[in-house]
PDB file of C-alpha atoms and ligand atoms in Angstrom:
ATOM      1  CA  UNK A   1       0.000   0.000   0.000  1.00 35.00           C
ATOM      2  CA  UNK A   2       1.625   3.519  -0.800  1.00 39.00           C
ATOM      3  CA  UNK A   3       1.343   6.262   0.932  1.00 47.00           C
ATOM      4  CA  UNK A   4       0.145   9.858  -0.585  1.00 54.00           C
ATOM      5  CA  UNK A   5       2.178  12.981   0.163  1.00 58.00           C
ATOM      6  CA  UNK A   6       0.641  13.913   3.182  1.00 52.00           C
ATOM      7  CA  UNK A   7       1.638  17.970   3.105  1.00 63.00           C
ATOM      8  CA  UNK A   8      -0.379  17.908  -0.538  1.00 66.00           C
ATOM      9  CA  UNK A   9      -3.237  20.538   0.208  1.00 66.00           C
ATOM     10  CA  UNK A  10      -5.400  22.613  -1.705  1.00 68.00           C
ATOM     11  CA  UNK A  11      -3.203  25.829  -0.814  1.00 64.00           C
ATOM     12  CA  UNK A  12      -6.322  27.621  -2.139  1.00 67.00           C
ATOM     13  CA  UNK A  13      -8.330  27.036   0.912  1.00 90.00           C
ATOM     14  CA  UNK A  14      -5.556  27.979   3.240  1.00 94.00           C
ATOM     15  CA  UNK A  15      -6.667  31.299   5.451  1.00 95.00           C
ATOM     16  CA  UNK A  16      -4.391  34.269   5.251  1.00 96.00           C
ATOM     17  CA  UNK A  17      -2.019  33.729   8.432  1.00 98.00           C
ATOM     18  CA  UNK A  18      -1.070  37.873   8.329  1.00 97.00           C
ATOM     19  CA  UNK A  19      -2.441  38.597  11.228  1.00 97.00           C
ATOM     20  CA  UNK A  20      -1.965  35.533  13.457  1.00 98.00           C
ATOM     21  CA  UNK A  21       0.926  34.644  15.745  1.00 98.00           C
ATOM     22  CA  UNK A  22       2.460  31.522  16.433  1.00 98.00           C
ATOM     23  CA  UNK A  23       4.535  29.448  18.397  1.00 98.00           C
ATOM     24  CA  UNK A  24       6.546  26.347  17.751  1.00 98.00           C
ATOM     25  CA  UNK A  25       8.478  23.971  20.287  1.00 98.00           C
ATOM     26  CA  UNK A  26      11.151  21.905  18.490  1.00 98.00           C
ATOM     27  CA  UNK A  27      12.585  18.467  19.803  1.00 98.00           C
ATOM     28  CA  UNK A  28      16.480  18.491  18.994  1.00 98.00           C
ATOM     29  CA  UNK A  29      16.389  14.719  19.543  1.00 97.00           C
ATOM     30  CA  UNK A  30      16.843  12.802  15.560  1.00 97.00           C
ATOM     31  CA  UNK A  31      18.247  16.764  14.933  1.00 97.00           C
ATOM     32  CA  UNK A  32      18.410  16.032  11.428  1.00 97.00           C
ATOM     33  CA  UNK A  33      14.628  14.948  10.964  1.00 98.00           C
ATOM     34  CA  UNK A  34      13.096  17.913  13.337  1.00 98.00           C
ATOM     35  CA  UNK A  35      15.463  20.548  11.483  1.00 98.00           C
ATOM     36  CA  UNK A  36      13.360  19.980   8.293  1.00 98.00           C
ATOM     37  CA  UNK A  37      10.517  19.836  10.143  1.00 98.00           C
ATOM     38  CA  UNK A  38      10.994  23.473  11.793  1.00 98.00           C
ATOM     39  CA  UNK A  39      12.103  24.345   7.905  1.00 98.00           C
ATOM     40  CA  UNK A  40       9.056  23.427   6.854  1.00 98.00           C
ATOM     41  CA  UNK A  41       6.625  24.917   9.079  1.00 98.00           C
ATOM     42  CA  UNK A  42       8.556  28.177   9.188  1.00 98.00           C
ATOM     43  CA  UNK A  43       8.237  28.442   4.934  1.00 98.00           C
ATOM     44  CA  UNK A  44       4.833  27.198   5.160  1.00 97.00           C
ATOM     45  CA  UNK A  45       3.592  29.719   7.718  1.00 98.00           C
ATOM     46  CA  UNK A  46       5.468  32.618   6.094  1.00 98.00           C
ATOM     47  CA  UNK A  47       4.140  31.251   2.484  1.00 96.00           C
ATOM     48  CA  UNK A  48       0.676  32.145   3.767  1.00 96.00           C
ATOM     49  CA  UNK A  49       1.598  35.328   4.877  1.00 97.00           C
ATOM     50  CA  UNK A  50       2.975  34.343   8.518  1.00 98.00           C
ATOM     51  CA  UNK A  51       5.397  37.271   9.257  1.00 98.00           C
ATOM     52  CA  UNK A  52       8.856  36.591  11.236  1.00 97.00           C
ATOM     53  CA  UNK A  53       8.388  38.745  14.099  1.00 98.00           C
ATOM     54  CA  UNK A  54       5.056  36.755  14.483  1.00 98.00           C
ATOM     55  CA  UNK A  55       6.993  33.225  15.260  1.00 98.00           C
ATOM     56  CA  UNK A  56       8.529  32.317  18.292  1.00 98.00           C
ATOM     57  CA  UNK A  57      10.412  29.397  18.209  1.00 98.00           C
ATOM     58  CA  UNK A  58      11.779  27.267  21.117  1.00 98.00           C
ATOM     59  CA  UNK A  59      14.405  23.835  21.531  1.00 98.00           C
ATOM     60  CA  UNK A  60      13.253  21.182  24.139  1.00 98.00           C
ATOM     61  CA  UNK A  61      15.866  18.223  24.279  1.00 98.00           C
ATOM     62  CA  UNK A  62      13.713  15.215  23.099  1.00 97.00           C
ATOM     63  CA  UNK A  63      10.271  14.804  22.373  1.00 97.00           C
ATOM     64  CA  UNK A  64       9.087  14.025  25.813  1.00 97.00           C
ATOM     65  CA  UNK A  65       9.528  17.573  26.543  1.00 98.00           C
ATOM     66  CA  UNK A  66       7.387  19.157  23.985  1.00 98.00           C
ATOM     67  CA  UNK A  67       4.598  19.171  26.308  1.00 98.00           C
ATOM     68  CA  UNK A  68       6.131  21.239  29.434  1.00 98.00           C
ATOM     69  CA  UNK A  69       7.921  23.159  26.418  1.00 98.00           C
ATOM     70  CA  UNK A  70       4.919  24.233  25.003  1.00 98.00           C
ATOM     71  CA  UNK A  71       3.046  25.323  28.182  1.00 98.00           C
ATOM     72  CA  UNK A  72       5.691  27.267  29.128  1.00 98.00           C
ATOM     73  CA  UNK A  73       5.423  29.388  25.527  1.00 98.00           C
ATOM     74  CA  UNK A  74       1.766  29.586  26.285  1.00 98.00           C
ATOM     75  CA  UNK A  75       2.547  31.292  29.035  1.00 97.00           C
ATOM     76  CA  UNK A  76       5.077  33.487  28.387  1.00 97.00           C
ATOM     77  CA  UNK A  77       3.917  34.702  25.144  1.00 97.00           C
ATOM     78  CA  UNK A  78       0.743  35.631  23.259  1.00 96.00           C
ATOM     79  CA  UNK A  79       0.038  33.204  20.475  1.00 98.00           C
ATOM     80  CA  UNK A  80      -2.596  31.606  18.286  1.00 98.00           C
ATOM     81  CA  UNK A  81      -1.463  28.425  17.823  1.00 98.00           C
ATOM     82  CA  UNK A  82       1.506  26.293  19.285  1.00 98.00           C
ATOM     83  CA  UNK A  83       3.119  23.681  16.847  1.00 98.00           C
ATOM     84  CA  UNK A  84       5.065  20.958  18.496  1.00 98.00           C
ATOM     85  CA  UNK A  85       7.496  19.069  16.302  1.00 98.00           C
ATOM     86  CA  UNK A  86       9.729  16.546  17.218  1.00 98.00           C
ATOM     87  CA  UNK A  87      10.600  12.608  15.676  1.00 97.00           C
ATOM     88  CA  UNK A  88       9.984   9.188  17.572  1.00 96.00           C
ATOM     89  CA  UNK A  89      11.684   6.222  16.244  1.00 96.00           C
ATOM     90  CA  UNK A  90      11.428   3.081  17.324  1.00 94.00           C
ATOM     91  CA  UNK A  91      14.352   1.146  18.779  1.00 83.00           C
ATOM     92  CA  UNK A  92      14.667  -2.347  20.666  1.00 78.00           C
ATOM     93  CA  UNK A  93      12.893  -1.333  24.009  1.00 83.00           C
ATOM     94  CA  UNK A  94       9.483  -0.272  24.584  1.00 83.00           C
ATOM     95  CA  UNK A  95      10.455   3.438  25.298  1.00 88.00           C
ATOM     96  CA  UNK A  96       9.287   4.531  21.718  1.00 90.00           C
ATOM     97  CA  UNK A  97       5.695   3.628  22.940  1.00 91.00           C
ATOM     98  CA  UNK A  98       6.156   5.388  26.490  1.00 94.00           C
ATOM     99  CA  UNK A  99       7.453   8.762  24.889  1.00 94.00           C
ATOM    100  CA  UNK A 100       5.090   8.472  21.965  1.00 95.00           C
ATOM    101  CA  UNK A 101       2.431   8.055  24.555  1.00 96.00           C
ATOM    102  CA  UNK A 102       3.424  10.648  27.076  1.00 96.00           C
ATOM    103  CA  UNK A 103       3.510  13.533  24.056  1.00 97.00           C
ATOM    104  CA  UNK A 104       0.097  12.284  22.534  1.00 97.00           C
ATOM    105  CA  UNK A 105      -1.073  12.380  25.946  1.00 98.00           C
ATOM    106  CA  UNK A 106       0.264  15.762  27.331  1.00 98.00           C
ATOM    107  CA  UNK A 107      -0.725  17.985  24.050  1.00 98.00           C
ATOM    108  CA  UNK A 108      -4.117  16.034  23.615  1.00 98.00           C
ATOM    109  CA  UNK A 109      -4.458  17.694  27.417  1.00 98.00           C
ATOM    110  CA  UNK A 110      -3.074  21.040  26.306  1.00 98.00           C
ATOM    111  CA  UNK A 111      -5.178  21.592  23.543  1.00 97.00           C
ATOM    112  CA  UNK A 112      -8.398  20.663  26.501  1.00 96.00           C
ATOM    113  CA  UNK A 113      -6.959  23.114  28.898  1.00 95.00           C
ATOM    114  CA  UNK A 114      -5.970  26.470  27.388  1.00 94.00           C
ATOM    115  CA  UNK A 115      -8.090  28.536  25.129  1.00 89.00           C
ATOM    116  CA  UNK A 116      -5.784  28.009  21.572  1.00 97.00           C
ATOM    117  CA  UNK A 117      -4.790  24.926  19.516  1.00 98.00           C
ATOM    118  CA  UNK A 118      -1.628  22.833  20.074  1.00 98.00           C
ATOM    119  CA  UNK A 119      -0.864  21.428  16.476  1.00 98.00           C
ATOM    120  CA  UNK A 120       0.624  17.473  16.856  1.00 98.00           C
ATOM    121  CA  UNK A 121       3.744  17.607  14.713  1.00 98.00           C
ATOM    122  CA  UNK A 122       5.214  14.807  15.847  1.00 98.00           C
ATOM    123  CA  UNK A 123       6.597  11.858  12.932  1.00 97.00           C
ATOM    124  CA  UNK A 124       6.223   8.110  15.020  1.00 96.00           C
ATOM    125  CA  UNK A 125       8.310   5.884  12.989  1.00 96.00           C
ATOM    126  CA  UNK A 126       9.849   2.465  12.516  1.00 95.00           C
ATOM    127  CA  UNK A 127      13.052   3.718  11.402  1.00 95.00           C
ATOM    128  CA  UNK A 128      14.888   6.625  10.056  1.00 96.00           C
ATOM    129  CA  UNK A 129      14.149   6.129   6.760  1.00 97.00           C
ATOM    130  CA  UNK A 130      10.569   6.387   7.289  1.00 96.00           C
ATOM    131  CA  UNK A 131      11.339   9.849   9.179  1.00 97.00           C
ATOM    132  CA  UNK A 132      13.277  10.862   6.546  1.00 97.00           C
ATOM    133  CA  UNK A 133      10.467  10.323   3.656  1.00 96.00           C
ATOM    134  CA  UNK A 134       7.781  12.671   6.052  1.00 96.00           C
ATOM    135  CA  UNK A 135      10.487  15.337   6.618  1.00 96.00           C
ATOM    136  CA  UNK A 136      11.003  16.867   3.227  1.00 94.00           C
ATOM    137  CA  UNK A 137      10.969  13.261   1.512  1.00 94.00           C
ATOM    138  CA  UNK A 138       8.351  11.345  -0.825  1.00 94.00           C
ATOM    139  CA  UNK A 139       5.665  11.713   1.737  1.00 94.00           C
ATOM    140  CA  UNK A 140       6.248  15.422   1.951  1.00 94.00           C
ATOM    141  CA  UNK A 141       6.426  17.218   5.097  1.00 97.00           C
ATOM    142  CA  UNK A 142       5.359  16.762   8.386  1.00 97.00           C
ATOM    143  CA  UNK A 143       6.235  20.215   9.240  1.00 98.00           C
ATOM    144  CA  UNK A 144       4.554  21.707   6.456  1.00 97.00           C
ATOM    145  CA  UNK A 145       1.316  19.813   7.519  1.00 96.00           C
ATOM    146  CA  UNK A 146       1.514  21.307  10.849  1.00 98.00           C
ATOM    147  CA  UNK A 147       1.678  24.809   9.793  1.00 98.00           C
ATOM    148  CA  UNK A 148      -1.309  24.391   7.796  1.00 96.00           C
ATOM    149  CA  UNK A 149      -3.110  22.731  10.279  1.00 97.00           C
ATOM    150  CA  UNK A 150      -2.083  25.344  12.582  1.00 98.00           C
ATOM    151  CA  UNK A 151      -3.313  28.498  10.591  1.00 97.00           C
ATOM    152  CA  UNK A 152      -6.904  26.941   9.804  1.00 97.00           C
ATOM    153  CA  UNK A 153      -6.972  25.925  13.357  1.00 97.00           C
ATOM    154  CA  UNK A 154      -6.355  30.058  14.319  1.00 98.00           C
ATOM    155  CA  UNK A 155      -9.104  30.976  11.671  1.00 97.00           C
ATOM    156  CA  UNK A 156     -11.890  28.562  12.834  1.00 96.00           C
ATOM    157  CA  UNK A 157     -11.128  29.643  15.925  1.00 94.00           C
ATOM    158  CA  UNK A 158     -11.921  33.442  14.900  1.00 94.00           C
ATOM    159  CA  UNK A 159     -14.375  32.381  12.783  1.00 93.00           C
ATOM    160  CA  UNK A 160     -16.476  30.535  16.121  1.00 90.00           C
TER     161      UNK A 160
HETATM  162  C1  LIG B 201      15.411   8.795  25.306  1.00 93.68           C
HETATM  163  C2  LIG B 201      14.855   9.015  23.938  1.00 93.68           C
HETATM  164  C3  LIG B 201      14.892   7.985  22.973  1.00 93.68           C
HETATM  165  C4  LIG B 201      15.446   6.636  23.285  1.00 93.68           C
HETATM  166  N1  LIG B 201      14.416   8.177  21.751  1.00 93.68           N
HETATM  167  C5  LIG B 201      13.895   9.383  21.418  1.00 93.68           C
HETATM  168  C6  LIG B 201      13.386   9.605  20.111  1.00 93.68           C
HETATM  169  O1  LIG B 201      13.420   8.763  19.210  1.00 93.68           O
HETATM  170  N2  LIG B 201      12.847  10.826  19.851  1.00 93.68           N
HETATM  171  C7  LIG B 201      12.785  11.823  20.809  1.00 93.68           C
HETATM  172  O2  LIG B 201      12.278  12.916  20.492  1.00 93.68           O
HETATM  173  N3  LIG B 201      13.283  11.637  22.033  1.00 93.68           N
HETATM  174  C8  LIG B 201      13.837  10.458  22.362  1.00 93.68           C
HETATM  175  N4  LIG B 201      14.334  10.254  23.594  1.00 93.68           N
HETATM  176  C9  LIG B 201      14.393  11.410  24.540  1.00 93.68           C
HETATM  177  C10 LIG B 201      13.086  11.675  25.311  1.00 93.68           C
HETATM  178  O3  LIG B 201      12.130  12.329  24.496  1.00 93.68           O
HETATM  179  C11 LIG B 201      13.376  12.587  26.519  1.00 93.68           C
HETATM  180  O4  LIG B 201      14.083  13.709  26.097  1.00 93.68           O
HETATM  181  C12 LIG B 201      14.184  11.872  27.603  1.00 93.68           C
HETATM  182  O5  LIG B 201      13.552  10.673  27.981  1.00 93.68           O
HETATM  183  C13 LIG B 201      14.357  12.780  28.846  1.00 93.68           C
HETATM  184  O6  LIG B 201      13.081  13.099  29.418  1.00 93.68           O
END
């Protein structure tokens, strides 16, 4: 079964992110995957009119952290939307499903408890390779994805 680029939108129906502001939290664990990840939210949000002084962007060491890394942006600065990125792979223990649990987990309850979205930008994968094709590869980007989610997340929240 093949997989379709998941960051292939109708760019069309994508609000105008002008006016909004946004934060992301970036996991420098797999550095190499969440680096294109950040690269492709940041050119995705500016591509819809996002400007720079409008993004605030923040390193947590591994993915686990995205979730205390995220609250703390929420309260320190006044955004729309916070994006969390960061990469899971699996290795030979069971600590890929703990983390991958703990960061579903903690933004599913961010998103409950403040008043603005948390976007989940977080790749789960079997192996690098698999990282590598959702971070700028044949199944686009993850990042990308995020940003987009994040901007018609801000408008519907307007919009309501
Ligand atoms: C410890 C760990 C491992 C084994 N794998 C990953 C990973 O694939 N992706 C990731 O983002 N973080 C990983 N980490 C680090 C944890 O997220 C966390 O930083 C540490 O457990 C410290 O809390």
């Amino acid at each position: 079964m093949s997989t379709a680029d998941l960051s292939d939108y109708d760019q069309g129906s994508v609000p105008d992110a002008g006016k909004m502001t946004f934060g992301i939290v970036v996991s420098d664990w797999n550095h190499d995957i969440t680096s294109s990840l950040l690269n492709g939210a940041l050119n995705t949000l500016k591509k819809h009119g996002a400007k720079n002084k409008n993004i605030i962007v923040r390193h947590v060491p591994g993915s686990f952290e995205l979730t205390i890394g995220a609250q703390l942006l929420a309260e320190s600065y006044d955004v729309d939307a916070i994006i969390c990125l960061g990469c899971v792979i699996q290795g030979e223990t069971p600590h890929f499903t703990y983390i991958c649990q703990g960061v579903t987990y903690g933004i599913t309850k961010l998103n409950l408890d403040y008043g603005i979205p948390f976007i989940f930008g977080v790749l789960t994968t079997l192996n690098h390779d698999q990282a590598l094709e959702r971070s700028g590869g044949k199944h686009g980007n993850k990042g990308d994805e995020a940003a987009v989610t994040a901007i018609k997340m801000v408008a519907l929240d307007r919009e309501m």
